[in-house]
JSON list of C-alpha atoms in Angstrom, two decimals:
[
{"chain": "G", "resi": 1, "resn": "GLY", "atom": "CA", "xyz": [18.89, 4.05, 2.12]},
{"chain": "G", "resi": 2, "resn": "GLU", "atom": "CA", "xyz": [15.83, 3.46, 0.03]},
{"chain": "G", "resi": 3, "resn": "SER", "atom": "CA", "xyz": [13.10, 6.03, 0.06]},
{"chain": "G", "resi": 4, "resn": "VAL", "atom": "CA", "xyz": [10.23, 7.09, -2.09]},
{"chain": "G", "resi": 5, "resn": "GLY", "atom": "CA", "xyz": [8.98, 10.61, -1.65]},
{"chain": "G", "resi": 6, "resn": "LEU", "atom": "CA", "xyz": [6.66, 13.10, -3.18]},
{"chain": "G", "resi": 7, "resn": "HIS", "atom": "CA", "xyz": [7.33, 16.71, -4.04]},
{"chain": "G", "resi": 8, "resn": "LEU", "atom": "CA", "xyz": [4.07, 18.09, -2.65]},
{"chain": "G", "resi": 9, "resn": "PRO", "atom": "CA", "xyz": [1.87, 16.77, 0.15]},
{"chain": "G", "resi": 10, "resn": "THR", "atom": "CA", "xyz": [-1.25, 18.51, -1.25]},
{"chain": "G", "resi": 11, "resn": "LEU", "atom": "CA", "xyz": [-2.52, 19.53, -4.63]},
{"chain": "G", "resi": 12, "resn": "SER", "atom": "CA", "xyz": [-5.67, 21.51, -5.28]},
{"chain": "G", "resi": 13, "resn": "VAL", "atom": "CA", "xyz": [-7.19, 21.74, -8.75]},
{"chain": "G", "resi": 14, "resn": "GLN", "atom": "CA", "xyz": [-10.39, 22.78, -10.43]},
{"chain": "G", "resi": 15, "resn": "GLU", "atom": "CA", "xyz": [-12.69, 20.22, -12.01]},
{"chain": "G", "resi": 16, "resn": "GLY", "atom": "CA", "xyz": [-11.73, 19.70, -15.63]},
{"chain": "G", "resi": 17, "resn": "ASP", "atom": "CA", "xyz": [-8.09, 20.69, -15.18]},
{"chain": "G", "resi": 18, "resn": "ASN", "atom": "CA", "xyz": [-5.26, 18.24, -15.69]},
{"chain": "G", "resi": 19, "resn": "SER", "atom": "CA", "xyz": [-3.43, 17.14, -12.53]},
{"chain": "G", "resi": 20, "resn": "ILE", "atom": "CA", "xyz": [0.19, 16.16, -12.20]},
{"chain": "G", "resi": 21, "resn": "ILE", "atom": "CA", "xyz": [1.42, 14.37, -9.08]},
{"chain": "G", "resi": 22, "resn": "ASN", "atom": "CA", "xyz": [5.13, 13.91, -8.72]},
{"chain": "G", "resi": 23, "resn": "CYS", "atom": "CA", "xyz": [7.29, 11.39, -6.96]},
{"chain": "G", "resi": 24, "resn": "ALA", "atom": "CA", "xyz": [11.04, 11.04, -6.46]},
{"chain": "G", "resi": 25, "resn": "TYR", "atom": "CA", "xyz": [12.72, 7.77, -5.71]},
{"chain": "G", "resi": 26, "resn": "SER", "atom": "CA", "xyz": [16.21, 7.00, -4.55]},
{"chain": "G", "resi": 27, "resn": "ASN", "atom": "CA", "xyz": [16.90, 3.41, -5.56]},
{"chain": "G", "resi": 28, "resn": "SER", "atom": "CA", "xyz": [18.32, 3.45, -9.06]},
{"chain": "G", "resi": 29, "resn": "ALA", "atom": "CA", "xyz": [18.06, -0.35, -9.15]},
{"chain": "G", "resi": 30, "resn": "SER", "atom": "CA", "xyz": [14.26, -0.34, -8.84]},
{"chain": "G", "resi": 31, "resn": "ASP", "atom": "CA", "xyz": [12.60, -1.79, -11.90]},
{"chain": "G", "resi": 32, "resn": "TYR", "atom": "CA", "xyz": [8.94, -1.48, -11.08]},
{"chain": "G", "resi": 33, "resn": "PHE", "atom": "CA", "xyz": [6.81, 1.48, -10.05]},
{"chain": "G", "resi": 34, "resn": "ILE", "atom": "CA", "xyz": [3.16, 1.72, -9.19]},
{"chain": "G", "resi": 35, "resn": "TRP", "atom": "CA", "xyz": [0.56, 4.35, -8.36]},
{"chain": "G", "resi": 36, "resn": "TYR", "atom": "CA", "xyz": [-2.25, 3.85, -5.89]},
{"chain": "G", "resi": 37, "resn": "LYS", "atom": "CA", "xyz": [-5.29, 5.94, -5.02]},
{"chain": "G", "resi": 38, "resn": "GLN", "atom": "CA", "xyz": [-6.65, 5.87, -1.49]},
{"chain": "G", "resi": 39, "resn": "GLU", "atom": "CA", "xyz": [-10.04, 7.27, -0.61]},
{"chain": "G", "resi": 40, "resn": "SER", "atom": "CA", "xyz": [-11.07, 7.97, 2.95]},
{"chain": "G", "resi": 41, "resn": "GLY", "atom": "CA", "xyz": [-11.83, 4.80, 4.87]},
{"chain": "G", "resi": 42, "resn": "LYS", "atom": "CA", "xyz": [-10.66, 2.51, 2.08]},
{"chain": "G", "resi": 43, "resn": "GLY", "atom": "CA", "xyz": [-7.54, 0.65, 1.13]},
{"chain": "G", "resi": 44, "resn": "PRO", "atom": "CA", "xyz": [-5.14, 1.73, -1.60]},
{"chain": "G", "resi": 45, "resn": "GLN", "atom": "CA", "xyz": [-6.57, 1.04, -5.04]},
{"chain": "G", "resi": 46, "resn": "PHE", "atom": "CA", "xyz": [-4.26, 0.14, -7.94]},
{"chain": "G", "resi": 47, "resn": "ILE", "atom": "CA", "xyz": [-4.24, 2.78, -10.69]},
{"chain": "G", "resi": 48, "resn": "ILE", "atom": "CA", "xyz": [-1.37, 2.08, -13.03]},
{"chain": "G", "resi": 49, "resn": "ASP", "atom": "CA", "xyz": [2.12, 0.63, -13.02]},
{"chain": "G", "resi": 50, "resn": "ILE", "atom": "CA", "xyz": [5.23, 0.89, -15.14]},
{"chain": "G", "resi": 51, "resn": "ARG", "atom": "CA", "xyz": [8.44, -1.05, -15.51]},
{"chain": "G", "resi": 52, "resn": "SER", "atom": "CA", "xyz": [11.83, 0.51, -15.88]},
{"chain": "G", "resi": 53, "resn": "ASN", "atom": "CA", "xyz": [12.16, -0.47, -19.49]},
{"chain": "G", "resi": 54, "resn": "MET", "atom": "CA", "xyz": [9.43, 2.03, -20.33]},
{"chain": "G", "resi": 55, "resn": "ASP", "atom": "CA", "xyz": [9.25, 5.78, -19.89]},
{"chain": "G", "resi": 56, "resn": "LYS", "atom": "CA", "xyz": [5.52, 6.24, -20.42]},
{"chain": "G", "resi": 57, "resn": "ARG", "atom": "CA", "xyz": [2.36, 4.25, -19.98]},
{"chain": "G", "resi": 58, "resn": "GLN", "atom": "CA", "xyz": [-1.21, 5.32, -20.46]},
{"chain": "G", "resi": 59, "resn": "GLY", "atom": "CA", "xyz": [-4.44, 4.17, -18.93]},
{"chain": "G", "resi": 60, "resn": "GLN", "atom": "CA", "xyz": [-7.93, 5.56, -18.86]},
{"chain": "G", "resi": 61, "resn": "ARG", "atom": "CA", "xyz": [-7.46, 9.30, -18.15]},
{"chain": "G", "resi": 62, "resn": "VAL", "atom": "CA", "xyz": [-4.15, 8.55, -16.46]},
{"chain": "G", "resi": 63, "resn": "THR", "atom": "CA", "xyz": [-0.57, 8.56, -17.67]},
{"chain": "G", "resi": 64, "resn": "VAL", "atom": "CA", "xyz": [2.51, 7.59, -15.78]},
{"chain": "G", "resi": 65, "resn": "LEU", "atom": "CA", "xyz": [5.90, 8.99, -16.79]},
{"chain": "G", "resi": 66, "resn": "LEU", "atom": "CA", "xyz": [9.19, 7.62, -15.63]},
{"chain": "G", "resi": 67, "resn": "ASN", "atom": "CA", "xyz": [12.46, 9.53, -15.88]},
{"chain": "G", "resi": 68, "resn": "LYS", "atom": "CA", "xyz": [15.21, 7.20, -14.74]},
{"chain": "G", "resi": 69, "resn": "THR", "atom": "CA", "xyz": [17.91, 9.77, -15.29]},
{"chain": "G", "resi": 70, "resn": "VAL", "atom": "CA", "xyz": [16.65, 11.95, -12.46]},
{"chain": "G", "resi": 71, "resn": "LYS", "atom": "CA", "xyz": [14.75, 9.16, -10.68]},
{"chain": "G", "resi": 72, "resn": "HIS", "atom": "CA", "xyz": [11.43, 10.84, -11.04]},
{"chain": "G", "resi": 73, "resn": "LEU", "atom": "CA", "xyz": [7.96, 9.43, -11.47]},
{"chain": "G", "resi": 74, "resn": "SER", "atom": "CA", "xyz": [4.76, 11.34, -12.22]},
{"chain": "G", "resi": 75, "resn": "LEU", "atom": "CA", "xyz": [1.07, 10.62, -12.53]},
{"chain": "G", "resi": 76, "resn": "GLN", "atom": "CA", "xyz": [-0.99, 12.72, -14.87]},
{"chain": "G", "resi": 77, "resn": "ILE", "atom": "CA", "xyz": [-4.77, 12.75, -14.56]},
{"chain": "G", "resi": 78, "resn": "ALA", "atom": "CA", "xyz": [-6.65, 14.26, -17.46]},
{"chain": "G", "resi": 79, "resn": "ALA", "atom": "CA", "xyz": [-9.88, 16.22, -16.97]},
{"chain": "G", "resi": 80, "resn": "THR", "atom": "CA", "xyz": [-9.79, 15.81, -13.20]},
{"chain": "G", "resi": 81, "resn": "GLN", "atom": "CA", "xyz": [-13.15, 15.05, -11.59]},
{"chain": "G", "resi": 82, "resn": "PRO", "atom": "CA", "xyz": [-14.37, 15.45, -8.00]},
{"chain": "G", "resi": 83, "resn": "GLY", "atom": "CA", "xyz": [-14.26, 11.67, -7.71]},
{"chain": "G", "resi": 84, "resn": "ASP", "atom": "CA", "xyz": [-10.51, 11.84, -8.22]},
{"chain": "G", "resi": 85, "resn": "SER", "atom": "CA", "xyz": [-10.13, 13.52, -4.82]},
{"chain": "G", "resi": 86, "resn": "ALA", "atom": "CA", "xyz": [-8.04, 11.16, -2.72]},
{"chain": "G", "resi": 87, "resn": "VAL", "atom": "CA", "xyz": [-4.53, 10.50, -1.48]},
{"chain": "G", "resi": 88, "resn": "TYR", "atom": "CA", "xyz": [-2.18, 9.21, -4.18]},
{"chain": "G", "resi": 89, "resn": "PHE", "atom": "CA", "xyz": [0.80, 7.03, -3.37]},
{"chain": "G", "resi": 90, "resn": "CYS", "atom": "CA", "xyz": [3.70, 6.06, -5.51]},
{"chain": "G", "resi": 91, "resn": "ALA", "atom": "CA", "xyz": [5.63, 2.89, -4.69]},
{"chain": "G", "resi": 92, "resn": "GLU", "atom": "CA", "xyz": [8.67, 1.06, -5.95]},
{"chain": "G", "resi": 93, "resn": "ASP", "atom": "CA", "xyz": [9.95, -2.40, -5.47]},
{"chain": "G", "resi": 94, "resn": "ASP", "atom": "CA", "xyz": [12.74, -2.76, -2.98]},
{"chain": "G", "resi": 95, "resn": "GLN", "atom": "CA", "xyz": [16.16, -4.16, -3.58]},
{"chain": "G", "resi": 96, "resn": "ALA", "atom": "CA", "xyz": [14.94, -7.69, -3.00]},
{"chain": "G", "resi": 97, "resn": "GLY", "atom": "CA", "xyz": [12.49, -7.21, -5.83]},
{"chain": "G", "resi": 98, "resn": "THR", "atom": "CA", "xyz": [9.66, -8.78, -3.91]},
{"chain": "G", "resi": 99, "resn": "ALA", "atom": "CA", "xyz": [8.03, -6.07, -1.83]},
{"chain": "G", "resi": 100, "resn": "LEU", "atom": "CA", "xyz": [6.87, -2.50, -2.38]},
{"chain": "G", "resi": 101, "resn": "ILE", "atom": "CA", "xyz": [8.07, 0.64, -0.61]},
{"chain": "G", "resi": 102, "resn": "PHE", "atom": "CA", "xyz": [5.53, 3.40, -0.46]},
{"chain": "G", "resi": 103, "resn": "GLY", "atom": "CA", "xyz": [5.93, 7.15, -0.41]},
{"chain": "G", "resi": 104, "resn": "LYS", "atom": "CA", "xyz": [4.08, 9.38, 2.03]},
{"chain": "G", "resi": 105, "resn": "GLY", "atom": "CA", "xyz": [1.30, 10.34, -0.36]},
{"chain": "G", "resi": 106, "resn": "THR", "atom": "CA", "xyz": [-0.11, 13.44, -2.02]},
{"chain": "G", "resi": 107, "resn": "THR", "atom": "CA", "xyz": [-3.63, 14.61, -1.20]},
{"chain": "G", "resi": 108, "resn": "LEU", "atom": "CA", "xyz": [-5.48, 15.70, -4.34]},
{"chain": "G", "resi": 109, "resn": "SER", "atom": "CA", "xyz": [-8.45, 18.01, -3.82]},
{"chain": "G", "resi": 110, "resn": "VAL", "atom": "CA", "xyz": [-10.74, 18.72, -6.75]},
{"chain": "G", "resi": 111, "resn": "SER", "atom": "CA", "xyz": [-13.19, 21.57, -6.48]},
{"chain": "G", "resi": 112, "resn": "SER", "atom": "CA", "xyz": [-16.23, 22.05, -8.70]},
{"chain": "P", "resi": 1, "resn": "ASP", "atom": "CA", "xyz": [-14.99, -10.73, -8.03]},
{"chain": "P", "resi": 2, "resn": "ALA", "atom": "CA", "xyz": [-14.47, -10.49, -4.31]},
{"chain": "P", "resi": 3, "resn": "GLY", "atom": "CA", "xyz": [-11.48, -8.46, -3.31]},
{"chain": "P", "resi": 4, "resn": "VAL", "atom": "CA", "xyz": [-9.28, -8.86, -0.25]},
{"chain": "P", "resi": 5, "resn": "ILE", "atom": "CA", "xyz": [-11.56, -9.17, 2.77]},
{"chain": "P", "resi": 6, "resn": "GLN", "atom": "CA", "xyz": [-10.49, -8.01, 6.19]},
{"chain": "P", "resi": 7, "resn": "SER", "atom": "CA", "xyz": [-12.19, -8.28, 9.54]},
{"chain": "P", "resi": 8, "resn": "PRO", "atom": "CA", "xyz": [-13.05, -6.64, 11.74]},
{"chain": "P", "resi": 9, "resn": "ARG", "atom": "CA", "xyz": [-13.29, -3.21, 10.04]},
{"chain": "P", "resi": 10, "resn": "HIS", "atom": "CA", "xyz": [-12.95, -1.49, 13.40]},
{"chain": "P", "resi": 11, "resn": "GLU", "atom": "CA", "xyz": [-11.56, -2.68, 16.71]},
{"chain": "P", "resi": 12, "resn": "VAL", "atom": "CA", "xyz": [-11.42, -0.78, 19.95]},
{"chain": "P", "resi": 13, "resn": "THR", "atom": "CA", "xyz": [-9.87, -2.45, 22.96]},
{"chain": "P", "resi": 14, "resn": "GLU", "atom": "CA", "xyz": [-7.97, -1.70, 26.10]},
{"chain": "P", "resi": 15, "resn": "MET", "atom": "CA", "xyz": [-4.24, -1.97, 26.33]},
{"chain": "P", "resi": 16, "resn": "GLY", "atom": "CA", "xyz": [-2.97, -5.34, 27.36]},
{"chain": "P", "resi": 17, "resn": "GLN", "atom": "CA", "xyz": [-5.68, -7.20, 25.48]},
{"chain": "P", "resi": 18, "resn": "GLU", "atom": "CA", "xyz": [-4.97, -9.59, 22.66]},
{"chain": "P", "resi": 19, "resn": "VAL", "atom": "CA", "xyz": [-5.99, -8.39, 19.22]},
{"chain": "P", "resi": 20, "resn": "THR", "atom": "CA", "xyz": [-6.48, -10.63, 16.19]},
{"chain": "P", "resi": 21, "resn": "LEU", "atom": "CA", "xyz": [-6.91, -9.24, 12.70]},
{"chain": "P", "resi": 22, "resn": "ARG", "atom": "CA", "xyz": [-8.07, -11.46, 9.89]},
{"chain": "P", "resi": 23, "resn": "CYS", "atom": "CA", "xyz": [-7.56, -11.47, 6.14]},
{"chain": "P", "resi": 24, "resn": "LYS", "atom": "CA", "xyz": [-8.92, -13.46, 3.24]},
{"chain": "P", "resi": 25, "resn": "PRO", "atom": "CA", "xyz": [-6.85, -12.88, 0.10]},
{"chain": "P", "resi": 26, "resn": "ILE", "atom": "CA", "xyz": [-8.17, -12.90, -3.42]},
{"chain": "P", "resi": 27, "resn": "SER", "atom": "CA", "xyz": [-8.71, -16.47, -4.55]},
{"chain": "P", "resi": 28, "resn": "GLY", "atom": "CA", "xyz": [-5.74, -17.73, -6.54]},
{"chain": "P", "resi": 29, "resn": "HIS", "atom": "CA", "xyz": [-3.28, -15.18, -5.23]},
{"chain": "P", "resi": 30, "resn": "ASN", "atom": "CA", "xyz": [-0.15, -16.72, -3.83]},
{"chain": "P", "resi": 31, "resn": "SER", "atom": "CA", "xyz": [1.37, -13.79, -1.94]},
{"chain": "P", "resi": 32, "resn": "LEU", "atom": "CA", "xyz": [-0.06, -12.00, 1.06]},
{"chain": "P", "resi": 33, "resn": "PHE", "atom": "CA", "xyz": [1.16, -8.83, 2.74]},
{"chain": "P", "resi": 34, "resn": "TRP", "atom": "CA", "xyz": [0.36, -7.12, 6.02]},
{"chain": "P", "resi": 35, "resn": "TYR", "atom": "CA", "xyz": [0.87, -3.32, 6.25]},
{"chain": "P", "resi": 36, "resn": "ARG", "atom": "CA", "xyz": [0.35, -0.75, 8.93]},
{"chain": "P", "resi": 37, "resn": "GLN", "atom": "CA", "xyz": [-0.61, 2.83, 8.13]},
{"chain": "P", "resi": 38, "resn": "THR", "atom": "CA", "xyz": [-0.20, 5.82, 10.43]},
{"chain": "P", "resi": 39, "resn": "MET", "atom": "CA", "xyz": [-0.07, 9.54, 9.80]},
{"chain": "P", "resi": 40, "resn": "MET", "atom": "CA", "xyz": [3.49, 9.75, 11.03]},
{"chain": "P", "resi": 41, "resn": "ARG", "atom": "CA", "xyz": [5.01, 6.78, 9.21]},
{"chain": "P", "resi": 42, "resn": "GLY", "atom": "CA", "xyz": [2.71, 6.22, 6.27]},
{"chain": "P", "resi": 43, "resn": "LEU", "atom": "CA", "xyz": [2.35, 2.69, 4.90]},
{"chain": "P", "resi": 44, "resn": "GLU", "atom": "CA", "xyz": [4.83, 0.22, 6.37]},
{"chain": "P", "resi": 45, "resn": "LEU", "atom": "CA", "xyz": [5.23, -3.39, 5.38]},
{"chain": "P", "resi": 46, "resn": "LEU", "atom": "CA", "xyz": [5.09, -5.66, 8.41]},
{"chain": "P", "resi": 47, "resn": "ILE", "atom": "CA", "xyz": [5.39, -9.13, 6.90]},
{"chain": "P", "resi": 48, "resn": "TYR", "atom": "CA", "xyz": [4.65, -11.03, 3.74]},
{"chain": "P", "resi": 49, "resn": "PHE", "atom": "CA", "xyz": [4.03, -14.61, 2.74]},
{"chain": "P", "resi": 50, "resn": "ASN", "atom": "CA", "xyz": [4.61, -16.51, -0.46]},
{"chain": "P", "resi": 51, "resn": "ASN", "atom": "CA", "xyz": [2.66, -19.74, -0.84]},
{"chain": "P", "resi": 52, "resn": "ASN", "atom": "CA", "xyz": [1.71, -19.54, 2.86]},
{"chain": "P", "resi": 53, "resn": "VAL", "atom": "CA", "xyz": [5.34, -19.33, 4.00]},
{"chain": "P", "resi": 54, "resn": "PRO", "atom": "CA", "xyz": [6.60, -16.18, 5.76]},
{"chain": "P", "resi": 55, "resn": "ILE", "atom": "CA", "xyz": [9.32, -14.65, 3.64]},
{"chain": "P", "resi": 56, "resn": "ASP", "atom": "CA", "xyz": [10.21, -11.39, 5.32]},
{"chain": "P", "resi": 57, "resn": "ASP", "atom": "CA", "xyz": [9.08, -10.37, 8.78]},
{"chain": "P", "resi": 58, "resn": "SER", "atom": "CA", "xyz": [11.70, -7.68, 9.33]},
{"chain": "P", "resi": 59, "resn": "GLY", "atom": "CA", "xyz": [8.97, -5.06, 9.48]},
{"chain": "P", "resi": 60, "resn": "MET", "atom": "CA", "xyz": [7.26, -6.63, 12.46]},
{"chain": "P", "resi": 61, "resn": "PRO", "atom": "CA", "xyz": [7.89, -4.07, 15.16]},
{"chain": "P", "resi": 62, "resn": "GLU", "atom": "CA", "xyz": [8.18, -6.31, 18.21]},
{"chain": "P", "resi": 63, "resn": "ASP", "atom": "CA", "xyz": [7.71, -9.83, 19.50]},
{"chain": "P", "resi": 64, "resn": "ARG", "atom": "CA", "xyz": [4.22, -8.77, 20.54]},
{"chain": "P", "resi": 65, "resn": "PHE", "atom": "CA", "xyz": [3.30, -9.01, 16.85]},
{"chain": "P", "resi": 66, "resn": "SER", "atom": "CA", "xyz": [2.87, -12.35, 15.12]},
{"chain": "P", "resi": 67, "resn": "ALA", "atom": "CA", "xyz": [1.33, -13.44, 11.83]},
{"chain": "P", "resi": 68, "resn": "LYS", "atom": "CA", "xyz": [0.22, -16.77, 10.48]},
{"chain": "P", "resi": 69, "resn": "MET", "atom": "CA", "xyz": [-1.07, -18.12, 7.23]},
{"chain": "P", "resi": 70, "resn": "PRO", "atom": "CA", "xyz": [-2.42, -21.60, 7.86]},
{"chain": "P", "resi": 71, "resn": "ASN", "atom": "CA", "xyz": [-3.76, -21.95, 4.30]},
{"chain": "P", "resi": 72, "resn": "ALA", "atom": "CA", "xyz": [-3.99, -20.10, 1.03]},
{"chain": "P", "resi": 73, "resn": "SER", "atom": "CA", "xyz": [-7.26, -18.41, 1.90]},
{"chain": "P", "resi": 74, "resn": "PHE", "atom": "CA", "xyz": [-6.67, -17.09, 5.39]},
{"chain": "P", "resi": 75, "resn": "SER", "atom": "CA", "xyz": [-4.16, -15.12, 7.42]},
{"chain": "P", "resi": 76, "resn": "THR", "atom": "CA", "xyz": [-4.11, -13.56, 10.88]},
{"chain": "P", "resi": 77, "resn": "LEU", "atom": "CA", "xyz": [-2.10, -10.78, 12.47]},
{"chain": "P", "resi": 78, "resn": "LYS", "atom": "CA", "xyz": [-2.03, -10.97, 16.25]},
{"chain": "P", "resi": 79, "resn": "ILE", "atom": "CA", "xyz": [-0.88, -8.41, 18.80]},
{"chain": "P", "resi": 80, "resn": "GLN", "atom": "CA", "xyz": [-0.41, -9.63, 22.32]},
{"chain": "P", "resi": 81, "resn": "PRO", "atom": "CA", "xyz": [-0.34, -7.68, 24.53]},
{"chain": "P", "resi": 82, "resn": "SER", "atom": "CA", "xyz": [-1.61, -4.59, 22.71]},
{"chain": "P", "resi": 83, "resn": "GLU", "atom": "CA", "xyz": [-0.36, -1.08, 23.50]},
{"chain": "P", "resi": 84, "resn": "PRO", "atom": "CA", "xyz": [-1.75, 2.38, 22.63]},
{"chain": "P", "resi": 85, "resn": "ARG", "atom": "CA", "xyz": [1.08, 2.95, 20.13]},
{"chain": "P", "resi": 86, "resn": "ASP", "atom": "CA", "xyz": [-0.22, 0.05, 18.10]},
{"chain": "P", "resi": 87, "resn": "SER", "atom": "CA", "xyz": [-3.23, 2.14, 17.13]},
{"chain": "P", "resi": 88, "resn": "ALA", "atom": "CA", "xyz": [-3.25, 2.38, 13.34]},
{"chain": "P", "resi": 89, "resn": "VAL", "atom": "CA", "xyz": [-5.00, 1.10, 10.25]},
{"chain": "P", "resi": 90, "resn": "TYR", "atom": "CA", "xyz": [-3.80, -2.37, 9.33]},
{"chain": "P", "resi": 91, "resn": "PHE", "atom": "CA", "xyz": [-4.08, -3.43, 5.71]},
{"chain": "P", "resi": 92, "resn": "CYS", "atom": "CA", "xyz": [-3.81, -6.81, 4.09]},
{"chain": "P", "resi": 93, "resn": "ALA", "atom": "CA", "xyz": [-2.90, -7.11, 0.42]},
{"chain": "P", "resi": 94, "resn": "SER", "atom": "CA", "xyz": [-2.50, -10.01, -1.96]},
{"chain": "P", "resi": 95, "resn": "SER", "atom": "CA", "xyz": [-1.03, -10.58, -5.39]},
{"chain": "P", "resi": 96, "resn": "PHE", "atom": "CA", "xyz": [-0.48, -13.24, -8.01]},
{"chain": "P", "resi": 97, "resn": "ALA", "atom": "CA", "xyz": [2.60, -12.72, -10.05]},
{"chain": "P", "resi": 98, "resn": "LYS", "atom": "CA", "xyz": [6.09, -14.08, -10.13]},
{"chain": "P", "resi": 99, "resn": "ASP", "atom": "CA", "xyz": [7.30, -10.84, -8.68]},
{"chain": "P", "resi": 100, "resn": "ASN", "atom": "CA", "xyz": [4.28, -10.04, -6.46]},
{"chain": "P", "resi": 101, "resn": "ARG", "atom": "CA", "xyz": [2.96, -7.20, -8.56]},
{"chain": "P", "resi": 102, "resn": "PRO", "atom": "CA", "xyz": [0.54, -5.48, -8.42]},
{"chain": "P", "resi": 103, "resn": "GLN", "atom": "CA", "xyz": [-0.78, -5.88, -4.92]},
{"chain": "P", "resi": 104, "resn": "HIS", "atom": "CA", "xyz": [-4.49, -5.53, -4.22]},
{"chain": "P", "resi": 105, "resn": "PHE", "atom": "CA", "xyz": [-5.52, -4.16, -0.85]},
{"chain": "P", "resi": 106, "resn": "GLY", "atom": "CA", "xyz": [-8.38, -4.78, 1.49]},
{"chain": "P", "resi": 107, "resn": "ASP", "atom": "CA", "xyz": [-10.18, -1.88, 3.16]},
{"chain": "P", "resi": 108, "resn": "GLY", "atom": "CA", "xyz": [-8.24, -2.30, 6.39]},
{"chain": "P", "resi": 109, "resn": "THR", "atom": "CA", "xyz": [-8.88, -2.70, 10.08]},
{"chain": "P", "resi": 110, "resn": "ARG", "atom": "CA", "xyz": [-8.91, 0.53, 12.10]},
{"chain": "P", "resi": 111, "resn": "LEU", "atom": "CA", "xyz": [-7.42, -0.44, 15.45]},
{"chain": "P", "resi": 112, "resn": "SER", "atom": "CA", "xyz": [-7.66, 1.75, 18.52]},
{"chain": "P", "resi": 113, "resn": "ILE", "atom": "CA", "xyz": [-5.94, 0.73, 21.73]},
{"chain": "P", "resi": 114, "resn": "LEU", "atom": "CA", "xyz": [-7.10, 2.71, 24.73]}
]
């Protein structure tokens, strides 16, 4: 069946370090992937997305990498700040191509 | 710009009561999604609408759950009767794209059924 998972449920880093959050997906037919950030008491906030015809996309301090060969997705955050502390979710579109399936999330903790 | 607006933010009620959650999507968005989030199951899609029409309600857990979208700017999710296992955070999201990407979320309704 379809599933989107993460390698680690928690990640702790020091302020200023680079963070890498990983995600594995199972549906080789998925053609769209997205990362969300969720802070306590708030809804998921869109960070960055990528389509399957790309293997890398950069935003402000964030980079998403897609490896379709091993069905792996990662989010890189440069110069991590305390405000980056949150739960990060990856998601993929489902086989119908009209809805997203979310992973369980990775909690990023940034210490000063 | 106003984002997705949900109300109430918190709801505490006794089991057996009817619960109605409300959502106002971002103006101009043509797709609306209802999700439920729990620690055990994460984010689960309950139902979504395109142009006010329900497209997929396979995620709705039971007949006690129903959702409507009477117009492009309003949707409700109703639970009747409510049960303690319905306690969760319910999110509404909307999008405007041919393929419903990306979705923008509201801040959710935290529902507690006693």
